[in-house]
Short mmCIF file of C-alpha atoms and ligand atoms in Angstrom, two decimals:
data_model
loop_
_atom_site.label_atom_id
_atom_site.label_comp_id
_atom_site.label_asym_id
_atom_site.label_seq_id
_atom_site.Cartn_x
_atom_site.Cartn_y
_atom_site.Cartn_z
CA UNK A 1 92.39 123.59 183.28
CA UNK A 2 90.42 120.39 183.01
CA UNK A 3 91.85 117.60 185.16
CA UNK A 4 92.31 114.99 182.44
CA UNK A 5 94.67 117.30 180.60
CA UNK A 6 97.13 116.76 183.46
CA UNK A 7 96.93 113.02 183.00
CA UNK A 8 97.05 112.64 179.27
CA UNK A 9 99.49 114.10 176.77
CA UNK A 10 97.10 115.31 174.08
CA UNK A 11 99.97 116.10 171.70
CA UNK A 12 101.11 112.48 171.76
CA UNK A 13 101.43 111.01 168.29
CA UNK A 14 102.54 107.44 168.98
CA UNK A 15 99.79 104.89 168.87
CA UNK A 16 99.92 101.13 168.86
CA UNK A 17 98.55 99.09 165.96
CA UNK A 18 95.72 97.53 168.00
CA UNK A 19 94.42 100.97 168.94
CA UNK A 20 94.64 102.13 165.31
CA UNK A 21 92.60 99.09 164.30
CA UNK A 22 90.00 99.78 167.00
CA UNK A 23 89.51 103.38 165.81
CA UNK A 24 89.51 102.35 162.13
CA UNK A 25 86.80 99.76 162.80
CA UNK A 26 84.77 102.27 164.82
CA UNK A 27 84.94 104.91 162.10
CA UNK A 28 84.03 102.40 159.39
CA UNK A 29 81.05 101.13 161.41
CA UNK A 30 79.80 104.70 161.80
CA UNK A 31 80.33 105.53 158.11
CA UNK A 32 78.43 102.34 157.17
CA UNK A 33 75.57 103.22 159.53
CA UNK A 34 75.39 106.73 158.09
CA UNK A 35 75.20 105.37 154.53
CA UNK A 36 72.57 102.81 155.52
CA UNK A 37 70.47 105.41 157.35
CA UNK A 38 70.72 107.86 154.45
CA UNK A 39 69.29 105.09 152.30
CA UNK A 40 66.48 103.98 154.62
CA UNK A 41 65.50 107.60 155.35
CA UNK A 42 65.38 108.52 151.69
CA UNK A 43 68.21 110.98 152.12
CA UNK A 44 70.63 111.66 149.31
CA UNK A 45 73.78 109.54 149.40
CA UNK A 46 76.65 111.54 150.94
CA UNK A 47 74.35 114.23 152.37
CA UNK A 48 75.48 113.58 155.96
CA UNK A 49 78.95 114.64 157.10
CA UNK A 50 80.75 112.72 159.84
CA UNK A 51 82.36 115.02 162.40
CA UNK A 52 84.64 113.16 164.82
CA UNK A 53 84.13 114.58 168.34
CA UNK A 54 87.71 114.40 169.58
CA UNK A 55 87.62 115.67 173.17
CA UNK A 56 90.11 113.78 175.37
CA UNK A 57 91.70 112.07 172.31
CA UNK A 58 95.32 112.68 171.41
CA UNK A 59 96.90 113.51 168.05
CA UNK A 60 97.70 109.86 167.26
CA UNK A 61 94.10 108.77 167.91
CA UNK A 62 92.69 111.64 165.85
CA UNK A 63 94.98 110.91 162.91
CA UNK A 64 93.80 107.27 162.98
CA UNK A 65 90.22 108.54 162.62
CA UNK A 66 91.21 110.88 159.79
CA UNK A 67 92.99 108.02 158.00
CA UNK A 68 89.81 105.96 158.42
CA UNK A 69 87.78 108.57 156.54
CA UNK A 70 86.04 110.93 158.98
CA UNK A 71 85.08 114.18 157.23
CA UNK A 72 85.77 116.79 159.89
CA UNK A 73 87.07 117.28 163.42
CA UNK A 74 85.16 118.81 166.32
CA UNK A 75 86.92 119.95 169.49
CA UNK A 76 85.12 121.06 172.66
CA UNK A 77 87.71 123.10 174.44
CA UNK A 78 90.01 125.86 173.23
CA UNK A 79 92.79 124.45 175.44
CA UNK A 80 92.58 121.15 173.57
CA UNK A 81 92.79 122.88 170.20
CA UNK A 82 95.89 124.72 171.38
CA UNK A 83 97.50 121.52 172.69
CA UNK A 84 96.93 119.55 169.50
CA UNK A 85 96.83 121.95 166.57
CA UNK A 86 100.51 121.99 165.61
CA UNK A 87 100.82 118.21 165.65
CA UNK A 88 97.56 117.71 163.81
CA UNK A 89 98.30 120.33 161.21
CA UNK A 90 101.71 118.85 160.45
CA UNK A 91 100.46 115.24 160.31
CA UNK A 92 97.63 116.32 158.00
CA UNK A 93 100.00 118.16 155.67
CA UNK A 94 102.13 115.04 155.39
CA UNK A 95 98.98 113.44 153.96
CA UNK A 96 98.28 116.33 151.60
CA UNK A 97 95.49 117.72 153.77
CA UNK A 98 95.10 121.26 155.14
CA UNK A 99 93.43 121.13 158.56
CA UNK A 100 91.12 123.91 159.71
CA UNK A 101 91.25 127.52 158.65
CA UNK A 102 95.04 127.76 158.19
CA UNK A 103 95.84 130.55 155.80
CA UNK A 104 97.90 129.82 152.73
CA UNK A 105 101.02 131.51 154.12
CA UNK A 106 101.06 129.07 157.02
CA UNK A 107 100.52 126.19 154.64
CA UNK A 108 103.30 127.34 152.32
CA UNK A 109 105.69 127.71 155.26
CA UNK A 110 104.99 124.18 156.53
CA UNK A 111 104.74 122.45 153.20
CA UNK A 112 106.95 122.47 150.14
CA UNK A 113 104.07 121.89 147.74
CA UNK A 114 104.08 124.01 144.58
CA UNK A 115 100.35 124.56 144.70
CA UNK A 116 98.89 124.81 148.23
CA UNK A 117 95.46 125.66 146.79
CA UNK A 118 95.28 122.14 145.34
CA UNK A 119 95.54 120.42 148.74
CA UNK A 120 92.49 118.76 150.30
CA UNK A 121 90.85 120.52 153.23
CA UNK A 122 89.57 119.01 156.46
CA UNK A 123 87.38 121.39 158.47
CA UNK A 124 87.94 121.97 162.18
CA UNK A 125 84.88 122.94 164.22
CA UNK A 126 84.58 124.13 167.81
CA UNK A 127 81.59 122.32 169.32
CA UNK A 128 81.92 123.30 173.00
CA UNK A 129 81.41 126.55 174.86
CA UNK A 130 83.64 129.45 173.96
CA UNK A 131 84.53 132.16 176.46
CA UNK A 132 85.07 135.54 174.89
CA UNK A 133 88.70 135.75 176.05
CA UNK A 134 89.49 132.66 173.92
CA UNK A 135 87.95 133.89 170.65
CA UNK A 136 91.16 135.41 169.32
CA UNK A 137 93.08 132.19 169.96
CA UNK A 138 90.55 130.09 168.02
CA UNK A 139 90.03 132.23 164.93
CA UNK A 140 93.24 131.37 163.09
CA UNK A 141 92.44 127.66 163.29
CA UNK A 142 88.71 126.89 163.34
CA UNK A 143 86.44 127.09 160.31
CA UNK A 144 83.19 127.05 162.23
CA UNK A 145 82.06 127.70 165.80
CA UNK A 146 79.01 125.50 166.43
CA UNK A 147 78.26 126.69 169.94
CA UNK A 148 77.11 130.27 169.42
CA UNK A 149 74.03 130.75 171.61
CA UNK A 150 73.69 134.49 172.15
CA UNK A 151 73.82 137.65 170.10
CA UNK A 152 76.50 139.03 172.44
CA UNK A 153 78.86 136.13 171.73
CA UNK A 154 78.16 136.30 168.00
CA UNK A 155 78.94 140.02 168.01
CA UNK A 156 82.23 139.50 169.83
CA UNK A 157 83.28 136.79 167.38
CA UNK A 158 82.22 138.95 164.44
CA UNK A 159 84.27 141.88 165.69
CA UNK A 160 87.41 139.77 166.08
CA UNK A 161 86.92 138.11 162.71
CA UNK A 162 86.31 141.39 160.89
CA UNK A 163 89.47 142.85 162.48
CA UNK A 164 91.41 139.90 161.01
CA UNK A 165 89.66 140.40 157.65
CA UNK A 166 88.39 136.88 158.06
CA UNK A 167 84.97 135.29 157.84
CA UNK A 168 84.24 132.58 160.37
CA UNK A 169 81.38 130.12 160.13
CA UNK A 170 78.92 129.89 163.00
CA UNK A 171 76.04 127.64 163.92
CA UNK A 172 73.39 128.83 166.35
CA UNK A 173 73.14 126.32 169.19
CA UNK A 174 69.59 125.71 170.37
CA UNK A 175 68.67 123.96 173.62
CA UNK A 176 65.80 121.97 172.13
CA UNK A 177 65.36 119.71 175.17
CA UNK A 178 65.29 122.60 177.64
CA UNK A 179 67.55 120.64 180.02
CA UNK A 180 69.09 123.22 182.37
CA UNK A 181 72.57 121.65 182.15
CA UNK A 182 72.69 122.24 178.41
CA UNK A 183 73.83 125.37 176.62
CA UNK A 184 71.96 126.86 173.69
CA UNK A 185 69.31 129.51 173.21
CA UNK A 186 65.65 128.82 173.91
CA UNK A 187 63.84 127.13 170.99
CA UNK A 188 61.27 129.92 170.66
CA UNK A 189 64.02 132.56 170.40
CA UNK A 190 66.07 130.71 167.79
CA UNK A 191 64.44 132.12 164.65
CA UNK A 192 64.77 135.81 165.59
CA UNK A 193 68.28 135.31 166.95
CA UNK A 194 69.40 133.53 163.77
CA UNK A 195 68.16 136.43 161.64
CA UNK A 196 70.09 138.96 163.76
CA UNK A 197 73.29 136.89 163.75
CA UNK A 198 73.06 136.35 159.99
CA UNK A 199 73.47 140.10 159.40
CA UNK A 200 76.80 140.40 161.23
CA UNK A 201 79.85 141.15 159.16
CA UNK A 202 82.73 138.73 159.71
CA UNK A 203 80.36 135.82 160.31
CA UNK A 204 78.67 133.37 158.01
CA UNK A 205 75.62 131.78 159.58
CA UNK A 206 75.92 128.22 158.26
CA UNK A 207 73.10 126.57 160.17
CA UNK A 208 71.89 125.33 163.55
CA UNK A 209 73.15 122.90 166.17
CA UNK A 210 71.63 120.99 169.07
CA UNK A 211 72.41 118.24 171.54
CA UNK A 212 69.61 115.66 171.67
CA UNK A 213 67.43 115.19 174.75
CA UNK A 214 69.02 112.89 177.33
CA UNK A 215 66.02 110.55 177.56
CA UNK A 216 65.02 107.10 176.31
CA UNK A 217 61.86 108.31 174.62
CA UNK A 218 62.49 108.25 170.87
CA UNK A 219 59.60 110.62 170.15
CA UNK A 220 60.95 113.20 172.58
CA UNK A 221 64.42 113.09 170.98
CA UNK A 222 62.96 113.33 167.47
CA UNK A 223 60.71 116.23 168.43
CA UNK A 224 63.74 118.38 169.24
CA UNK A 225 65.52 117.44 166.02
CA UNK A 226 62.41 118.10 163.94
CA UNK A 227 61.94 121.51 165.56
CA UNK A 228 65.54 122.43 164.76
CA UNK A 229 64.95 121.46 161.13
CA UNK A 230 61.83 123.58 161.03
CA UNK A 231 63.71 126.62 162.36
CA UNK A 232 66.50 126.04 159.81
CA UNK A 233 63.95 125.89 156.98
CA UNK A 234 62.24 129.08 158.08
CA UNK A 235 65.55 130.95 158.44
CA UNK A 236 66.91 129.72 155.13
CA UNK A 237 63.69 130.54 153.29
CA UNK A 238 63.19 133.94 154.96
CA UNK A 239 65.06 135.93 152.29
CA UNK A 240 66.55 137.99 155.12
CA UNK A 241 70.13 139.24 154.77
CA UNK A 242 72.79 136.56 155.28
CA UNK A 243 70.36 133.64 155.65
CA UNK A 244 70.90 131.87 152.31
CA UNK A 245 73.92 130.05 153.79
CA UNK A 246 71.89 128.70 156.74
CA UNK A 247 71.73 125.11 155.54
CA UNK A 248 73.48 122.90 158.11
CA UNK A 249 71.80 120.90 160.85
CA UNK A 250 74.43 119.62 163.29
CA UNK A 251 72.58 117.07 165.40
CA UNK A 252 73.00 113.44 166.40
CA UNK A 253 75.67 111.82 168.59
CA UNK A 254 76.69 108.19 169.18
CA UNK A 255 73.38 107.31 170.85
CA UNK A 256 70.88 109.10 168.62
CA UNK A 257 72.49 109.56 165.21
CA UNK A 258 70.00 107.46 163.26
CA UNK A 259 67.04 109.53 164.53
CA UNK A 260 68.95 112.71 163.71
CA UNK A 261 69.72 111.61 160.15
CA UNK A 262 66.12 110.59 159.67
CA UNK A 263 65.08 114.08 160.83
CA UNK A 264 67.45 115.80 158.42
CA UNK A 265 70.90 116.12 160.06
CA UNK A 266 73.64 117.26 157.70
CA UNK A 267 76.41 116.86 160.31
CA UNK A 268 76.53 114.14 162.99
CA UNK A 269 79.01 114.62 165.84
CA UNK A 270 80.33 111.25 166.91
CA UNK A 271 82.84 110.47 169.67
CA UNK A 272 82.44 107.20 171.53
CA UNK A 273 81.15 105.13 168.60
CA UNK A 274 84.46 105.88 166.85
CA UNK A 275 86.98 106.02 169.68
CA UNK A 276 85.36 103.92 172.42
CA UNK A 277 84.29 105.11 175.83
CA UNK A 278 86.07 108.10 177.27
CA UNK A 279 88.39 107.54 180.25
CA UNK A 280 87.92 111.16 181.23
CA UNK A 281 84.83 113.34 181.14
C1 PLP B 1 81.17 114.73 173.19
C2 PLP B 1 80.26 115.44 172.28
C3 PLP B 1 79.70 114.78 171.17
C4 PLP B 1 79.92 113.31 170.89
O1 PLP B 1 79.33 112.52 171.88
P1 PLP B 1 79.45 110.92 171.83
O2 PLP B 1 78.39 110.46 172.75
O3 PLP B 1 80.84 110.61 172.30
O4 PLP B 1 79.23 110.50 170.43
C5 PLP B 1 78.88 115.52 170.33
N1 PLP B 1 78.63 116.83 170.54
C6 PLP B 1 79.15 117.49 171.59
C7 PLP B 1 78.81 118.94 171.78
C8 PLP B 1 79.97 116.81 172.48
O5 PLP B 1 80.48 117.48 173.54
#
């Protein structure tokens, strides 16, 4: 288990007003920057979704971000999902929101509402690496797994999802920068791999994901984002089975979100610009 989990109670829900304000201001700054960049890039208003990257943050901090208007939640580690999901789900329901992929029986059990179908939904994505022995634990809760980078992993997820008579969203993660520390398939394999994954029953290929190059060179960062967009376009327009849903481009973090939006991101994954610097890695 990751060390910081021994030092921080991720299920904690109590949060002081100054910290709520800090997170609210951070989320509003990011939402404003997204809107401004959509405008300057000629993107349609509201075409970029703000995913709050919530690793190392506790339930109280995450609920402050949700109250401030973030559109979805992205967790890196299955253990963090497990530690937080009950608290998050309950706090969301108190606000009339269904978090993640909870089925309607779970919702009805936790909530007295007459019409659970009428509740708002807030998607929960897994954005970090997933080991196959954790797939079963994630499927009841996550809508989309953004970190699928091999056919073998996609097949394992598909098998578990089909057994549950469930369809889970996946994004194919591509290592556009080629940095050896990063996960993701090779850029020149992405197209073929996406077509194979798109055919799997139990999965819905929703798009592609990448982590921007860790460099200062704007052109280098943009090149990776533009290549991801090009692969997405070719997959979506291929007419191959299961590819019509391949529309999302999850790219852009606190440091490079404006480039990503300009290059076509539909989801930006933002941690530190909302919550502040992380105390733990
Ligand atoms: C942490 C993380 C983010 C957010 O990074 P920030 O620099 O905190 O905005 C985005 N994507 C992934 C996969 C991450 O692990």
